[in-house]
PDB file of C-alpha atoms in Angstrom:
ATOM      1  CA  GLU K   1       8.440  -4.743  38.608  1.00 60.00           C
ATOM      2  CA  ALA K   2      10.528  -1.947  40.083  1.00 76.00           C
ATOM      3  CA  GLY K   3      10.695   1.235  38.051  1.00 89.00           C
ATOM      4  CA  VAL K   4      13.607   3.513  37.352  1.00 93.00           C
ATOM      5  CA  THR K   5      15.025   4.884  40.566  1.00 94.00           C
ATOM      6  CA  GLN K   6      17.233   7.887  41.102  1.00 95.00           C
ATOM      7  CA  PHE K   7      19.247   9.002  44.076  1.00 94.00           C
ATOM      8  CA  PRO K   8      19.285  11.466  45.718  1.00 94.00           C
ATOM      9  CA  SER K   9      15.902  13.039  45.163  1.00 91.00           C
ATOM     10  CA  HIS K  10      17.245  16.468  45.990  1.00 93.00           C
ATOM     11  CA  SER K  11      20.760  17.818  46.381  1.00 95.00           C
ATOM     12  CA  VAL K  12      21.842  21.294  47.426  1.00 94.00           C
ATOM     13  CA  ILE K  13      25.512  22.109  46.961  1.00 95.00           C
ATOM     14  CA  GLU K  14      27.682  25.161  46.742  1.00 95.00           C
ATOM     15  CA  LYS K  15      29.287  26.390  43.576  1.00 95.00           C
ATOM     16  CA  GLY K  16      32.580  24.598  43.040  1.00 95.00           C
ATOM     17  CA  GLN K  17      31.581  21.430  44.865  1.00 95.00           C
ATOM     18  CA  THR K  18      31.108  18.011  43.346  1.00 95.00           C
ATOM     19  CA  VAL K  19      27.874  16.070  43.128  1.00 95.00           C
ATOM     20  CA  THR K  20      27.208  12.555  41.881  1.00 96.00           C
ATOM     21  CA  LEU K  21      23.761  11.498  40.782  1.00 96.00           C
ATOM     22  CA  ARG K  22      22.811   7.868  40.484  1.00 96.00           C
ATOM     23  CA  CYS K  23      20.287   6.110  38.305  1.00 97.00           C
ATOM     24  CA  ASP K  24      19.166   2.490  38.526  1.00 95.00           C
ATOM     25  CA  PRO K  25      17.313   1.494  35.373  1.00 95.00           C
ATOM     26  CA  ILE K  26      14.631  -1.133  35.064  1.00 93.00           C
ATOM     27  CA  SER K  27      16.244  -4.546  35.110  1.00 92.00           C
ATOM     28  CA  GLY K  28      16.976  -5.798  31.607  1.00 90.00           C
ATOM     29  CA  HIS K  29      16.837  -2.386  29.962  1.00 92.00           C
ATOM     30  CA  ASP K  30      19.956  -1.903  27.866  1.00 92.00           C
ATOM     31  CA  ASN K  31      19.213   1.711  26.992  1.00 92.00           C
ATOM     32  CA  LEU K  32      19.755   4.390  29.592  1.00 94.00           C
ATOM     33  CA  TYR K  33      19.316   8.115  29.029  1.00 93.00           C
ATOM     34  CA  TRP K  34      20.141  11.214  31.041  1.00 95.00           C
ATOM     35  CA  TYR K  35      18.130  14.403  30.585  1.00 92.00           C
ATOM     36  CA  ARG K  36      18.030  17.760  32.290  1.00 92.00           C
ATOM     37  CA  ARG K  37      15.166  20.177  32.726  1.00 88.00           C
ATOM     38  CA  VAL K  38      16.152  23.688  33.768  1.00 82.00           C
ATOM     39  CA  MET K  39      13.726  26.238  35.244  1.00 75.00           C
ATOM     40  CA  GLY K  40      10.637  24.453  33.921  1.00 68.00           C
ATOM     41  CA  LYS K  41      11.852  24.699  30.354  1.00 74.00           C
ATOM     42  CA  GLU K  42      12.286  21.981  27.790  1.00 78.00           C
ATOM     43  CA  ILE K  43      13.866  18.639  28.569  1.00 84.00           C
ATOM     44  CA  LYS K  44      17.394  18.610  27.227  1.00 87.00           C
ATOM     45  CA  PHE K  45      19.057  15.386  26.197  1.00 88.00           C
ATOM     46  CA  LEU K  46      22.431  14.790  27.802  1.00 92.00           C
ATOM     47  CA  LEU K  47      23.535  11.329  26.768  1.00 92.00           C
ATOM     48  CA  HIS K  48      22.495   7.814  25.891  1.00 92.00           C
ATOM     49  CA  PHE K  49      24.066   4.536  27.000  1.00 93.00           C
ATOM     50  CA  VAL K  50      23.557   1.188  25.354  1.00 91.00           C
ATOM     51  CA  LYS K  51      24.678  -1.239  28.010  1.00 92.00           C
ATOM     52  CA  GLU K  52      27.976   0.173  29.231  1.00 93.00           C
ATOM     53  CA  SER K  53      28.829   2.061  26.032  1.00 93.00           C
ATOM     54  CA  LYS K  54      28.081   5.701  25.338  1.00 92.00           C
ATOM     55  CA  GLN K  55      25.938   5.690  22.205  1.00 88.00           C
ATOM     56  CA  ASP K  56      25.498   9.446  22.048  1.00 87.00           C
ATOM     57  CA  GLU K  57      26.902  12.060  24.405  1.00 90.00           C
ATOM     58  CA  SER K  58      26.317  15.050  22.177  1.00 86.00           C
ATOM     59  CA  GLY K  59      24.109  16.712  24.776  1.00 88.00           C
ATOM     60  CA  MET K  60      26.697  16.875  27.539  1.00 91.00           C
ATOM     61  CA  PRO K  61      27.208  20.608  28.131  1.00 89.00           C
ATOM     62  CA  ASN K  62      30.936  20.544  28.919  1.00 90.00           C
ATOM     63  CA  ASN K  63      33.718  18.514  30.448  1.00 92.00           C
ATOM     64  CA  ARG K  64      32.523  19.228  33.980  1.00 95.00           C
ATOM     65  CA  PHE K  65      29.957  16.497  33.408  1.00 96.00           C
ATOM     66  CA  LEU K  66      31.032  12.867  33.474  1.00 96.00           C
ATOM     67  CA  ALA K  67      28.678   9.931  33.061  1.00 96.00           C
ATOM     68  CA  GLU K  68      29.497   6.310  33.598  1.00 96.00           C
ATOM     69  CA  ARG K  69      27.570   3.090  33.499  1.00 96.00           C
ATOM     70  CA  THR K  70      29.360   0.347  35.308  1.00 84.00           C
ATOM     71  CA  GLY K  71      28.816  -3.096  33.824  1.00 86.00           C
ATOM     72  CA  GLY K  72      25.780  -1.909  31.957  1.00 83.00           C
ATOM     73  CA  THR K  73      23.706  -1.667  35.109  1.00 91.00           C
ATOM     74  CA  TYR K  74      23.357   1.518  37.132  1.00 95.00           C
ATOM     75  CA  SER K  75      24.695   4.833  35.912  1.00 97.00           C
ATOM     76  CA  THR K  76      26.226   7.837  37.621  1.00 97.00           C
ATOM     77  CA  LEU K  77      26.414  11.420  36.477  1.00 97.00           C
ATOM     78  CA  LYS K  78      29.084  13.494  38.166  1.00 97.00           C
ATOM     79  CA  VAL K  79      29.256  17.254  38.015  1.00 95.00           C
ATOM     80  CA  GLN K  80      32.645  18.637  39.009  1.00 95.00           C
ATOM     81  CA  PRO K  81      32.966  21.500  39.774  1.00 95.00           C
ATOM     82  CA  ALA K  82      29.323  22.532  39.880  1.00 95.00           C
ATOM     83  CA  GLU K  83      28.254  25.940  38.564  1.00 95.00           C
ATOM     84  CA  LEU K  84      25.089  27.908  39.239  1.00 95.00           C
ATOM     85  CA  GLU K  85      23.691  27.170  35.776  1.00 93.00           C
ATOM     86  CA  ASP K  86      23.833  23.441  36.497  1.00 95.00           C
ATOM     87  CA  SER K  87      20.782  23.747  38.734  1.00 95.00           C
ATOM     88  CA  GLY K  88      17.762  21.895  37.471  1.00 93.00           C
ATOM     89  CA  VAL K  89      16.056  18.523  37.555  1.00 92.00           C
ATOM     90  CA  TYR K  90      18.059  15.639  36.165  1.00 95.00           C
ATOM     91  CA  PHE K  91      16.002  12.782  34.820  1.00 93.00           C
ATOM     92  CA  CYS K  92      17.133   9.329  33.958  1.00 94.00           C
ATOM     93  CA  ALA K  93      15.149   7.053  31.670  1.00 93.00           C
ATOM     94  CA  SER K  94      15.590   3.476  30.570  1.00 93.00           C
ATOM     95  CA  SER K  95      14.127   1.426  27.781  1.00 90.00           C
ATOM     96  CA  HIS K  96      14.191  -1.928  26.123  1.00 83.00           C
ATOM     97  CA  ARG K  97      14.297  -0.931  22.522  1.00 75.00           C
ATOM     98  CA  THR K  98      12.604  -3.160  19.967  1.00 69.00           C
ATOM     99  CA  GLY K  99      13.715  -1.943  16.561  1.00 66.00           C
ATOM    100  CA  PHE K 100      12.722   1.698  16.452  1.00 64.00           C
ATOM    101  CA  VAL K 101      10.169   1.429  19.226  1.00 67.00           C
ATOM    102  CA  ASP K 102      11.768   3.001  22.242  1.00 73.00           C
ATOM    103  CA  GLU K 103       9.317   3.451  25.099  1.00 82.00           C
ATOM    104  CA  GLN K 104      11.277   5.229  27.758  1.00 87.00           C
ATOM    105  CA  TYR K 105      10.427   4.927  31.420  1.00 90.00           C
ATOM    106  CA  PHE K 106      11.493   7.861  33.507  1.00 90.00           C
ATOM    107  CA  GLY K 107      12.777   8.017  37.029  1.00 91.00           C
ATOM    108  CA  PRO K 108      11.446  10.571  39.501  1.00 89.00           C
ATOM    109  CA  GLY K 109      14.383  12.892  38.884  1.00 91.00           C
ATOM    110  CA  THR K 110      17.035  14.482  41.052  1.00 94.00           C
ATOM    111  CA  ARG K 111      16.569  18.152  41.795  1.00 93.00           C
ATOM    112  CA  LEU K 112      19.985  19.793  41.901  1.00 95.00           C
ATOM    113  CA  THR K 113      20.338  23.229  43.405  1.00 95.00           C
ATOM    114  CA  VAL K 114      23.705  24.955  43.167  1.00 95.00           C
ATOM    115  CA  THR K 115      24.040  27.993  45.409  1.00 95.00           C
TER     116      THR K 115
ATOM    117  CA  GLN Z   1      17.664  19.275  15.920  1.00 72.00           C
ATOM    118  CA  GLN Z   2      15.217  19.868  18.753  1.00 86.00           C
ATOM    119  CA  PRO Z   3      11.620  19.579  17.578  1.00 93.00           C
ATOM    120  CA  VAL Z   4       9.510  22.699  17.977  1.00 94.00           C
ATOM    121  CA  GLN Z   5       6.119  22.470  19.632  1.00 94.00           C
ATOM    122  CA  SER Z   6       3.200  24.819  19.352  1.00 94.00           C
ATOM    123  CA  PRO Z   7       1.514  26.353  21.129  1.00 94.00           C
ATOM    124  CA  GLN Z   8       3.902  26.998  24.001  1.00 93.00           C
ATOM    125  CA  ALA Z   9       1.014  27.173  26.437  1.00 94.00           C
ATOM    126  CA  VAL Z  10      -2.724  26.748  26.375  1.00 95.00           C
ATOM    127  CA  ILE Z  11      -5.502  27.141  28.928  1.00 95.00           C
ATOM    128  CA  LEU Z  12      -8.715  25.220  28.452  1.00 94.00           C
ATOM    129  CA  ARG Z  13     -11.972  24.853  30.272  1.00 95.00           C
ATOM    130  CA  GLU Z  14     -13.093  21.353  31.110  1.00 95.00           C
ATOM    131  CA  GLY Z  15     -14.689  19.744  28.115  1.00 94.00           C
ATOM    132  CA  GLU Z  16     -12.855  21.815  25.513  1.00 95.00           C
ATOM    133  CA  ASP Z  17     -10.538  20.358  22.890  1.00 94.00           C
ATOM    134  CA  ALA Z  18      -6.892  21.111  22.196  1.00 95.00           C
ATOM    135  CA  VAL Z  19      -4.316  20.312  19.549  1.00 95.00           C
ATOM    136  CA  ILE Z  20      -0.587  20.302  20.209  1.00 96.00           C
ATOM    137  CA  ASN Z  21       1.782  20.266  17.269  1.00 96.00           C
ATOM    138  CA  CYS Z  22       5.332  18.967  17.018  1.00 96.00           C
ATOM    139  CA  SER Z  23       7.528  19.837  14.062  1.00 95.00           C
ATOM    140  CA  SER Z  24      10.982  18.537  13.239  1.00 93.00           C
ATOM    141  CA  SER Z  25      13.570  19.689  10.728  1.00 91.00           C
ATOM    142  CA  LYS Z  26      14.843  16.128  10.303  1.00 88.00           C
ATOM    143  CA  ALA Z  27      13.321  13.065   8.755  1.00 87.00           C
ATOM    144  CA  LEU Z  28      11.839  10.923  11.468  1.00 87.00           C
ATOM    145  CA  TYR Z  29      11.202   7.297  12.122  1.00 85.00           C
ATOM    146  CA  SER Z  30       8.964   7.736  15.112  1.00 87.00           C
ATOM    147  CA  VAL Z  31       7.345  10.306  17.344  1.00 91.00           C
ATOM    148  CA  HIS Z  32       6.714   9.738  21.024  1.00 91.00           C
ATOM    149  CA  TRP Z  33       4.402  11.729  23.256  1.00 92.00           C
ATOM    150  CA  TYR Z  34       4.894  12.249  26.990  1.00 93.00           C
ATOM    151  CA  ARG Z  35       3.074  14.186  29.676  1.00 93.00           C
ATOM    152  CA  GLN Z  36       4.760  15.590  32.720  1.00 91.00           C
ATOM    153  CA  LYS Z  37       2.914  16.889  35.743  1.00 90.00           C
ATOM    154  CA  HIS Z  38       4.609  19.401  37.972  1.00 84.00           C
ATOM    155  CA  GLY Z  39       7.206  17.770  40.176  1.00 81.00           C
ATOM    156  CA  GLU Z  40       6.747  14.361  38.599  1.00 85.00           C
ATOM    157  CA  ALA Z  41       8.568  12.314  35.979  1.00 86.00           C
ATOM    158  CA  PRO Z  42       7.376  12.365  32.360  1.00 88.00           C
ATOM    159  CA  ILE Z  43       4.890   9.625  31.592  1.00 89.00           C
ATOM    160  CA  PHE Z  44       4.794   7.886  28.240  1.00 87.00           C
ATOM    161  CA  LEU Z  45       1.553   8.354  26.285  1.00 89.00           C
ATOM    162  CA  MET Z  46       2.097   6.770  22.887  1.00 87.00           C
ATOM    163  CA  ILE Z  47       4.469   6.108  19.991  1.00 86.00           C
ATOM    164  CA  LEU Z  48       3.683   6.730  16.339  1.00 88.00           C
ATOM    165  CA  LEU Z  49       5.795   5.040  13.728  1.00 83.00           C
ATOM    166  CA  LYS Z  50       6.847   5.931  10.204  1.00 76.00           C
ATOM    167  CA  GLY Z  51       4.056   5.201   7.786  1.00 72.00           C
ATOM    168  CA  GLY Z  52       1.620   7.946   8.654  1.00 63.00           C
ATOM    169  CA  GLU Z  53       0.201   6.394  11.726  1.00 68.00           C
ATOM    170  CA  GLN Z  54      -2.665   7.509  13.858  1.00 68.00           C
ATOM    171  CA  LYS Z  55      -3.258   6.292  17.358  1.00 68.00           C
ATOM    172  CA  GLY Z  56      -5.429   7.008  20.283  1.00 68.00           C
ATOM    173  CA  HIS Z  57      -6.740   5.840  23.557  1.00 68.00           C
ATOM    174  CA  ASP Z  58      -9.639   7.249  25.439  1.00 71.00           C
ATOM    175  CA  LYS Z  59      -9.903  10.912  24.447  1.00 86.00           C
ATOM    176  CA  ILE Z  60      -6.228  11.426  23.561  1.00 89.00           C
ATOM    177  CA  SER Z  61      -5.087  10.631  20.049  1.00 90.00           C
ATOM    178  CA  ALA Z  62      -2.250  11.582  17.742  1.00 92.00           C
ATOM    179  CA  SER Z  63      -1.235  11.581  14.127  1.00 90.00           C
ATOM    180  CA  PHE Z  64       2.143  11.504  12.403  1.00 90.00           C
ATOM    181  CA  ASN Z  65       2.748  12.929   8.965  1.00 88.00           C
ATOM    182  CA  GLU Z  66       6.221  11.681   8.059  1.00 84.00           C
ATOM    183  CA  LYS Z  67       6.371  13.700   4.835  1.00 86.00           C
ATOM    184  CA  LYS Z  68       5.894  16.922   6.727  1.00 87.00           C
ATOM    185  CA  GLN Z  69       7.906  15.637   9.681  1.00 90.00           C
ATOM    186  CA  GLN Z  70       5.073  16.696  11.930  1.00 92.00           C
ATOM    187  CA  SER Z  71       2.947  15.132  14.591  1.00 93.00           C
ATOM    188  CA  SER Z  72      -0.157  16.391  16.320  1.00 94.00           C
ATOM    189  CA  LEU Z  73      -1.629  15.374  19.659  1.00 95.00           C
ATOM    190  CA  TYR Z  74      -5.390  15.754  20.004  1.00 94.00           C
ATOM    191  CA  LEU Z  75      -7.073  16.066  23.376  1.00 94.00           C
ATOM    192  CA  THR Z  76     -10.842  16.013  23.242  1.00 92.00           C
ATOM    193  CA  ALA Z  77     -13.304  16.842  25.984  1.00 92.00           C
ATOM    194  CA  SER Z  78     -10.419  17.760  28.251  1.00 93.00           C
ATOM    195  CA  GLN Z  79     -10.441  16.797  31.908  1.00 93.00           C
ATOM    196  CA  LEU Z  80      -8.706  18.450  34.844  1.00 95.00           C
ATOM    197  CA  SER Z  81      -6.303  15.518  34.953  1.00 93.00           C
ATOM    198  CA  TYR Z  82      -4.985  16.435  31.510  1.00 94.00           C
ATOM    199  CA  SER Z  83      -3.115  19.419  32.917  1.00 95.00           C
ATOM    200  CA  GLY Z  84       0.630  19.233  32.613  1.00 94.00           C
ATOM    201  CA  THR Z  85       3.414  19.809  30.152  1.00 94.00           C
ATOM    202  CA  TYR Z  86       3.295  17.747  26.986  1.00 95.00           C
ATOM    203  CA  PHE Z  87       6.494  16.812  25.198  1.00 94.00           C
ATOM    204  CA  CYS Z  88       6.971  15.158  21.885  1.00 94.00           C
ATOM    205  CA  GLY Z  89      10.102  13.080  21.423  1.00 91.00           C
ATOM    206  CA  THR Z  90      11.470  12.275  18.001  1.00 89.00           C
ATOM    207  CA  LEU Z  91      13.683   9.478  16.783  1.00 84.00           C
ATOM    208  CA  ASP Z  92      15.535  10.020  13.515  1.00 81.00           C
ATOM    209  CA  LEU Z  93      15.882   7.518  10.683  1.00 79.00           C
ATOM    210  CA  THR Z  94      19.159   6.176  12.038  1.00 74.00           C
ATOM    211  CA  GLY Z  95      17.424   5.366  15.275  1.00 70.00           C
ATOM    212  CA  ASN Z  96      20.315   6.896  17.138  1.00 69.00           C
ATOM    213  CA  GLN Z  97      19.152  10.403  17.929  1.00 76.00           C
ATOM    214  CA  PHE Z  98      16.242  11.027  20.263  1.00 81.00           C
ATOM    215  CA  TYR Z  99      15.266  14.595  21.149  1.00 86.00           C
ATOM    216  CA  PHE Z 100      12.461  16.035  23.192  1.00 89.00           C
ATOM    217  CA  GLY Z 101      10.431  18.935  21.850  1.00 92.00           C
ATOM    218  CA  THR Z 102      10.224  22.367  23.402  1.00 91.00           C
ATOM    219  CA  GLY Z 103       7.159  21.425  25.449  1.00 92.00           C
ATOM    220  CA  THR Z 104       3.587  22.688  25.666  1.00 95.00           C
ATOM    221  CA  SER Z 105       2.085  23.679  28.988  1.00 94.00           C
ATOM    222  CA  LEU Z 106      -1.579  22.733  29.137  1.00 95.00           C
ATOM    223  CA  THR Z 107      -3.839  23.890  31.951  1.00 95.00           C
ATOM    224  CA  VAL Z 108      -7.420  22.727  32.271  1.00 95.00           C
ATOM    225  CA  ILE Z 109      -9.626  24.812  34.516  1.00 95.00           C
ATOM    226  CA  PRO Z 110     -13.113  24.019  35.838  1.00 93.00           C
TER     227      PRO Z 110
END
């Protein structure tokens, strides 16, 4: 079974540019999460999709970040325009929740560097 | 909202034991534990559910005290492969809010 995949693995952009990150969850997983880890610090929650709906987007830092999940399959996270503080590793995770058991499988992450 | 972990960092020699604590200010339904090695994705270790559960496999076990809203991860007879950053993740009683803890960096040296 294929795991969670993310693309690209690494992106270097200049301040003010736009970047779009993609996440393909494990097939059949309705739950999809985006997280960000900055400078080796804690993993910060960004948002949670259930199928194509945003269940919780309380972690999105500001309106420069836009996440979508087309048809409840893959998801994209767009940063426009990018700022220096957006640098970090963006992880996507998916799960098939059974009640309150939510074992999340993580993708390898996208390392974003804004210069 | 974010659970607080302690200690922030710990260095062990092979064979020593460690305890990592996770404390939340909210009532919890479940606690999840993950380990992340440098440059890799977090890997799921275990889930503990409401009801004061204890779990373990091999030399890694955990407990969950729902009344205190705390969980502890126990690593016994540590191995070099245990090195990494450990995160707890908590799910509240609504089942809608999942947050990772502040993380604990664990380094095992020979």
